[in-house]
Amino acid sequence: MSGSHSEAEPEGQFCWARLRVENKDPEFHTYVVGRQRLAGVSGRRGLPDSFAMAVRRQHDSVDIGGHDLIEVELWYDVPRGARVGGVRVSGDRDRVGFMDSSPVPYARNGVLIAMKPLTGW
C-alpha cells in the first residue's frame, strides 16, 4: 500500500472499507474513525491500523459540519486468512438538538454493515 509520502507492508494483509457518513443535524458532530471495528477480527487488529491510516492520510476523527456528508477510508492490517464479515460502525452520542432531553439511541456494539471481500485488487 502506498500514499503520497510513504509505503507500508502489512504484518498480515490489508483490508479497507470506504464509508459515507452523513450528519443530518444543524450542529457539527465529531466522527471518531478509530472506533469502527471489523467483524470477525479480534483485538487491536480489528481496529483501524494507525500506520496504514497515516500513509493514506486519513484522520483519527473528523468534525462533520451541519447537514454535511463526508467519505472516509478505513485501513486495517488483519491476520492472513481472517474471515472479515463486515464493519461495526458507531457514531457519537450527542443529543439531536440543543433543547432535546430524550435518550440518545445507541447500539452498544455498533451496527454491523456486512461486506463481501473483494480480492485481487
N, CA, C and O of each residue as an XYZ file, in Angstrom:
484
protein
N       0.841     -1.153      0.000
C       0.000      0.000      0.000
C       0.891      1.221      0.000
O       1.933      1.236      0.655
N       0.485      2.253     -0.736
C       1.300      3.460     -0.776
C       0.413      4.689     -0.696
O      -0.776      4.658     -1.016
N       1.040      5.772     -0.254
C       0.375      7.064     -0.182
C       1.250      8.082     -0.886
O       2.176      7.716     -1.610
N       0.965      9.338     -0.681
C       1.720     10.390     -1.361
C       3.109     10.586     -0.761
O       3.943     11.254     -1.370
N       3.380     10.025      0.412
C       4.639     10.286      1.100
C       5.300      9.040      1.692
O       6.390      9.142      2.255
N       4.676      7.877      1.582
C       5.216      6.700      2.245
C       4.611      5.438      1.649
O       3.663      5.487      0.866
N       5.188      4.304      2.043
C       4.663      3.000      1.664
C       4.597      2.135      2.913
O       5.301      2.393      3.889
N       3.754      1.110      2.885
C       3.641      0.222      4.037
C       3.397     -1.200      3.563
O       2.679     -1.445      2.593
N       4.018     -2.128      4.278
C       3.765     -3.552      4.080
C       2.944     -4.025      5.274
O       3.205     -3.600      6.400
N       1.960     -4.893      5.058
C       1.166     -5.383      6.185
C       1.901     -6.458      6.976
O       2.763     -7.156      6.444
N       1.549     -6.581      8.253
C       2.015     -7.728      9.043
C       1.275     -8.974      8.560
O       1.852    -10.057      8.465
N      -0.026     -8.801      8.253
C      -0.859     -9.883      7.736
C      -1.277     -9.549      6.313
O      -0.564     -9.835      5.351
N      -2.457     -8.932      6.204
C      -2.939     -8.456      4.911
C      -3.799     -7.224      5.150
O      -4.477     -7.113      6.171
N      -3.762     -6.304      4.200
C      -4.583     -5.102      4.343
C      -6.021     -5.382      3.945
O      -6.295     -6.144      3.019
N      -6.917     -4.755      4.659
C      -8.348     -4.790      4.384
C      -8.811     -3.345      4.531
O      -8.458     -2.680      5.505
N      -9.586     -2.860      3.587
C     -10.048     -1.482      3.705
C     -11.514     -1.367      3.341
O     -12.072     -2.193      2.620
N     -12.115     -0.318      3.864
C     -13.519     -0.020      3.571
C     -13.658      1.491      3.415
O     -12.943      2.258      4.060
N     -14.555      1.899      2.582
C     -14.859      3.319      2.415
C     -16.282      3.543      2.916
O     -17.217      2.859      2.498
N     -16.427      4.509      3.814
C     -17.733      4.817      4.393
C     -18.149      6.238      4.062
O     -17.322      7.149      4.019
N     -19.422      6.411      3.833
C     -20.019      7.752      3.749
C     -20.786      7.973      5.034
O     -21.607      7.146      5.431
N     -20.517      9.088      5.679
C     -21.128      9.409      6.959
C     -21.859     10.744      6.809
O     -21.269     11.751      6.416
N     -23.156     10.731      7.129
C     -23.982     11.925      6.977
C     -24.369     12.476      8.345
O     -24.753     11.728      9.244
N     -24.264     13.788      8.487
C     -24.722     14.497      9.670
C     -26.012     15.216      9.296
O     -25.978     16.197      8.553
N     -27.137     14.747      9.795
C     -28.425     15.353      9.465
C     -28.790     16.484     10.417
O     -29.820     17.133     10.236
N     -27.967     16.726     11.423
C     -28.198     17.742     12.435
C     -27.614     19.085     11.971
O     -26.643     19.089     11.215
N     -28.175     20.220     12.397
C     -27.592     21.507     12.012
C     -26.286     21.827     12.743
O     -25.558     22.727     12.325
N     -25.978     21.112     13.820
C     -24.735     21.331     14.559
C     -23.654     20.384     14.035
O     -23.964     19.353     13.439
N     -22.375     20.740     14.262
C     -21.315     19.821     13.853
C     -21.242     18.659     14.837
O     -21.619     18.792     16.001
N     -20.758     17.530     14.359
C     -20.535     16.344     15.186
C     -19.159     15.799     14.852
O     -18.690     15.927     13.721
N     -18.517     15.195     15.829
C     -17.205     14.597     15.625
C     -17.378     13.103     15.388
O     -17.939     12.393     16.224
N     -16.894     12.633     14.248
C     -16.945     11.221     13.908
C     -15.575     10.622     14.206
O     -14.576     11.024     13.610
N     -15.530      9.667     15.123
C     -14.266      9.049     15.530
C     -14.039      7.807     14.661
O     -14.636      6.753     14.880
N     -13.180      7.962     13.694
C     -12.895      6.902     12.735
C     -12.297      5.681     13.440
O     -12.585      4.546     13.062
N     -11.473      5.908     14.451
C     -10.790      4.833     15.145
C     -11.693      3.898     15.927
O     -11.221      2.866     16.403
N     -12.985      4.216     16.081
C     -13.922      3.334     16.794
C     -14.562      2.278     15.896
O     -15.232      1.374     16.395
N     -14.372      2.373     14.619
C     -15.046      1.475     13.681
C     -14.264      0.163     13.624
O     -13.092      0.155     13.248
N     -14.910     -0.949     13.997
C     -14.238     -2.241     14.150
C     -14.668     -3.227     13.060
O     -15.787     -3.176     12.549
N     -13.752     -4.111     12.730
C     -14.088     -5.188     11.797
C     -14.786     -6.307     12.545
O     -14.393     -6.660     13.657
N     -15.812     -6.857     11.942
C     -16.487     -8.032     12.493
C     -15.693     -9.260     12.082
O     -15.345     -9.419     10.912
N     -15.408    -10.123     13.039
C     -14.670    -11.348     12.765
C     -13.182    -11.246     13.041
O     -12.458    -12.227     12.869
N     -12.706    -10.074     13.469
C     -11.289     -9.885     13.787
C     -11.223     -9.295     15.189
O     -11.814     -8.248     15.454
N     -10.504     -9.965     16.088
C     -10.493     -9.515     17.478
C      -9.257     -8.672     17.801
O      -8.294     -8.628     17.036
N      -9.314     -8.009     18.953
C      -8.186     -7.234     19.457
C      -7.866     -6.023     18.615
O      -8.711     -5.514     17.879
N      -6.623     -5.567     18.735
C      -6.201     -4.353     18.034
C      -6.249     -4.507     16.521
O      -6.366     -3.517     15.798
N      -6.158     -5.759     16.035
C      -6.185     -5.979     14.587
C      -7.565     -5.720     14.004
O      -7.706     -5.585     12.789
N      -8.586     -5.647     14.854
C      -9.931     -5.332     14.400
C     -10.213     -3.834     14.364
O     -11.298     -3.412     13.963
N      -9.232     -3.030     14.785
C      -9.350     -1.569     14.753
C      -8.517     -1.031     13.604
O      -7.579     -1.696     13.166
N      -8.838      0.167     13.100
C      -8.028      0.725     12.023
C      -6.550      0.774     12.407
O      -6.209      1.127     13.536
N      -5.682      0.421     11.473
C      -4.244      0.404     11.690
C      -3.702      1.830     11.581
O      -3.843      2.472     10.540
N      -3.088      2.321     12.649
C      -2.668      3.728     12.692
C      -1.618      4.048     11.623
O      -1.658      5.133     11.042
N      -0.681      3.136     11.350
C       0.330      3.425     10.344
C      -0.278      3.449      8.939
O       0.008      4.350      8.151
N      -1.109      2.467      8.633
C      -1.759      2.440      7.321
C      -2.644      3.672      7.132
O      -2.679      4.252      6.047
N      -3.355      4.068      8.182
C      -4.203      5.271      8.101
C      -3.343      6.513      7.843
O      -3.739      7.390      7.075
N      -2.168      6.592      8.480
C      -1.279      7.738      8.268
C      -0.725      7.747      6.842
O      -0.630      8.806      6.222
N      -0.363      6.582      6.326
C       0.141      6.509      4.954
C      -0.923      7.000      3.982
O      -0.613      7.702      3.019
N      -2.175      6.633      4.232
C      -3.276      7.059      3.350
C      -3.811      8.451      3.708
O      -4.769      8.934      3.104
N      -3.168      9.090      4.709
C      -3.530     10.446      5.164
C      -4.998     10.538      5.589
O      -5.722     11.455      5.203
N      -5.406      9.568      6.388
C      -6.758      9.543      6.921
C      -6.714      9.952      8.395
O      -5.834      9.515      9.139
N      -7.660     10.785      8.811
C      -7.700     11.296     10.183
C      -8.254     10.261     11.161
O      -8.993      9.357     10.773
N      -7.881     10.409     12.449
C      -8.443      9.572     13.514
C      -9.864      9.973     13.837
O     -10.678      9.137     14.227
N     -10.166     11.253     13.676
C     -11.530     11.756     13.877
C     -11.751     12.917     12.922
O     -10.806     13.591     12.513
N     -13.021     13.143     12.569
C     -13.375     14.181     11.611
C     -14.566     14.956     12.154
O     -15.563     14.362     12.564
N     -14.463     16.284     12.156
C     -15.618     17.114     12.502
C     -16.480     17.259     11.252
O     -16.007     17.704     10.205
N     -17.743     16.879     11.375
C     -18.681     16.959     10.244
C     -19.596     18.146     10.488
O     -20.277     18.212     11.511
N     -19.612     19.063      9.570
C     -20.470     20.241      9.685
C     -21.938     19.873      9.603
O     -22.302     18.769      9.198
N     -22.784     20.834     10.001
C     -24.231     20.620      9.954
C     -24.709     20.301      8.553
O     -24.346     20.986      7.597
N     -25.515     19.275      8.428
C     -26.103     18.832      7.158
C     -25.037     18.505      6.114
O     -25.242     18.727      4.920
N     -23.903     17.979      6.566
C     -22.818     17.632      5.656
C     -22.694     16.118      5.502
O     -23.216     15.343      6.303
N     -22.000     15.735      4.467
C     -21.715     14.342      4.169
C     -20.209     14.226      3.946
O     -19.627     15.029      3.217
N     -19.580     13.240      4.566
C     -18.153     13.014      4.354
C     -17.943     11.579      3.900
O     -18.826     10.731      4.029
N     -16.772     11.330      3.374
C     -16.379      9.981      2.997
C     -15.022      9.715      3.632
O     -14.115     10.541      3.532
N     -14.880      8.569      4.282
C     -13.621      8.203      4.930
C     -13.183      6.825      4.469
O     -14.003      5.980      4.112
N     -11.867      6.614      4.485
C     -11.298      5.294      4.233
C     -10.837      4.726      5.556
O     -10.230      5.428      6.364
N     -11.121      3.465      5.777
C     -10.653      2.753      6.962
C      -9.691      1.676      6.489
O     -10.038      0.871      5.625
N      -8.483      1.652      7.048
C      -7.471      0.661      6.666
C      -7.138     -0.202      7.861
O      -6.824      0.309      8.936
N      -7.205     -1.505      7.677
C      -6.942     -2.487      8.721
C      -5.815     -3.404      8.263
O      -5.679     -3.684      7.072
N      -5.015     -3.867      9.207
C      -3.985     -4.872      8.939
C      -4.422     -6.125      9.682
O      -4.176     -6.259     10.881
N      -5.069     -7.039      8.973
C      -5.671     -8.215      9.608
C      -4.785     -9.450      9.388
O      -4.011     -9.492      8.431
N      -4.893    -10.443     10.262
C      -4.125    -11.673     10.065
C      -4.492    -12.348      8.743
O      -5.643    -12.305      8.309
N      -3.511    -12.962      8.121
C      -3.794    -13.708      6.877
C      -4.827    -14.784      7.176
O      -4.752    -15.455      8.205
N      -5.776    -14.943      6.289
C      -6.814    -15.948      6.457
C      -7.964    -15.515      7.358
O      -8.891    -16.294      7.582
N      -7.925    -14.283      7.881
C      -9.022    -13.803      8.733
C     -10.310    -13.752      7.920
O     -10.300    -13.416      6.736
N     -11.415    -14.090      8.570
C     -12.720    -14.078      7.899
C     -13.469    -12.831      8.353
O     -14.165    -12.842      9.368
N     -13.315    -11.771      7.594
C     -13.953    -10.492      7.902
C     -15.390    -10.537      7.423
O     -15.652    -10.821      6.254
N     -16.330    -10.257      8.331
C     -17.745    -10.315      7.979
C     -18.379     -8.956      7.723
O     -19.517     -8.869      7.262
N     -17.643     -7.904      8.021
C     -18.181     -6.564      7.821
C     -17.527     -5.579      8.768
O     -16.514     -5.882      9.398
N     -18.115     -4.401      8.861
C     -17.611     -3.351      9.738
C     -18.697     -3.011     10.746
O     -19.853     -2.812     10.371
N     -18.334     -2.942     12.030
C     -19.244     -2.493     13.074
C     -19.002     -1.007     13.259
O     -17.949     -0.593     13.743
N     -19.996     -0.202     12.866
C     -19.845      1.256     12.907
C     -20.613      1.847     14.080
O     -21.635      1.314     14.510
N     -20.102      2.947     14.579
C     -20.787      3.674     15.643
C     -20.499      5.159     15.470
O     -19.462      5.551     14.935
N     -21.435      5.972     15.933
C     -21.284      7.416     15.857
C     -21.161      8.003     17.245
O     -20.800      7.307     18.194
N     -21.461      9.287     17.362
C     -21.378      9.925     18.672
C     -22.693      9.758     19.424
O     -23.657      9.211     18.887
N     -22.730     10.220     20.647
C     -23.935     10.092     21.463
C     -24.517     11.469     21.770
O     -25.221     11.637     22.765
N     -24.227     12.455     20.919
C     -24.764     13.800     21.119
C     -26.274     13.807     20.935
O     -26.818     13.030     20.150
N     -26.928     14.669     21.645
C     -28.370     14.839     21.509
C     -28.702     15.385     20.124
O     -27.862     15.992     19.460
N     -29.930     15.158     19.711
C     -30.362     15.594     18.389
C     -30.426     17.115     18.305
O     -30.093     17.679     17.263
N     -30.834     17.779     19.346
C     -30.937     19.232     19.332
C     -30.586     19.824     20.680
O     -30.494     19.111     21.679
N     -30.393     21.116     20.705
C     -29.975     21.832     21.909
C     -30.954     21.644     23.068
O     -30.523     21.462     24.207
N     -32.245     21.683     22.804
C     -33.260     21.576     23.853
C     -33.758     20.141     24.043
O     -34.666     19.908     24.840
N     -33.184     19.195     23.334
C     -33.636     17.810     23.387
C     -33.145     17.122     24.657
O     -31.955     17.172     24.968
N     -34.045     16.486     25.384
C     -33.645     15.753     26.588
C     -33.966     14.258     26.472
O     -33.865     13.519     27.451
N     -34.350     13.825     25.281
C     -34.692     12.416     25.092
C     -33.426     11.557     25.086
O     -32.341     12.056     24.789
N     -33.558     10.267     25.412
C     -32.395      9.377     25.387
C     -31.807      9.296     23.972
O     -32.528      9.316     22.975
N     -30.506      9.207     23.925
C     -29.823      9.117     22.636
C     -29.794      7.654     22.196
O     -29.308      6.801     22.939
N     -30.310      7.346     20.994
C     -30.251      5.962     20.510
C     -28.785      5.520     20.414
O     -27.934      6.259     19.919
N     -28.512      4.319     20.890
C     -27.129      3.868     20.919
C     -27.079      2.349     20.821
O     -27.733      1.644     21.590
N     -26.308      1.862     19.883
C     -26.092      0.417     19.743
C     -24.753      0.105     20.390
O     -23.706      0.472     19.857
N     -24.776     -0.561     21.524
C     -23.582     -0.790     22.339
C     -22.409     -1.383     21.554
O     -21.270     -0.954     21.735
N     -22.668     -2.340     20.705
C     -21.606     -2.977     19.919
C     -21.527     -2.447     18.496
O     -20.914     -3.072     17.631
N     -22.142     -1.306     18.253
C     -22.155     -0.754     16.908
C     -23.195     -1.430     16.032
O     -23.881     -2.357     16.462
N     -23.301     -0.967     14.829
C     -24.238     -1.521     13.853
C     -23.408     -2.210     12.775
O     -22.493     -1.615     12.206
N     -23.736     -3.461     12.502
C     -22.976     -4.237     11.529
C     -23.375     -3.856     10.105
O     -24.549     -3.884      9.737
N     -22.376     -3.505      9.329
C     -22.546     -3.339      7.885
C     -21.809     -4.519      7.266
O     -20.579     -4.552      7.231
N     -22.575     -5.478      6.784
C     -21.969     -6.675      6.195
C     -21.253     -6.292      4.910
O     -21.706     -5.419      4.170
N     -20.136     -6.949      4.654
C     -19.425     -6.678      3.405
C     -18.875     -7.974      2.846
O     -18.563     -8.918      3.572
N     -18.770     -7.981      1.556
C     -18.246     -9.152      0.844
C     -16.841     -8.806      0.380
O     -16.661     -7.846     -0.368
N     -15.836     -9.573      0.811
C     -14.454     -9.270      0.440
C     -14.240     -9.336     -1.070
O     -14.751    -10.227     -1.749
N     -13.478     -8.380     -1.573
C     -13.019     -8.385     -2.962
C     -11.535     -8.719     -2.925
O     -10.799     -8.125     -2.136
N     -11.089     -9.619     -3.724
C      -9.676     -9.973     -3.747
C      -9.081     -9.655     -5.104
O      -9.800     -9.505     -6.092
N      -7.752     -9.554     -5.143
C      -7.073     -9.333     -6.402
C      -7.020     -7.887     -6.849
O      -6.796     -7.614     -8.028
N      -7.221     -6.963     -5.937
C      -7.153     -5.541     -6.322
C      -5.747     -5.134     -6.552
O      -5.485     -3.978     -6.882
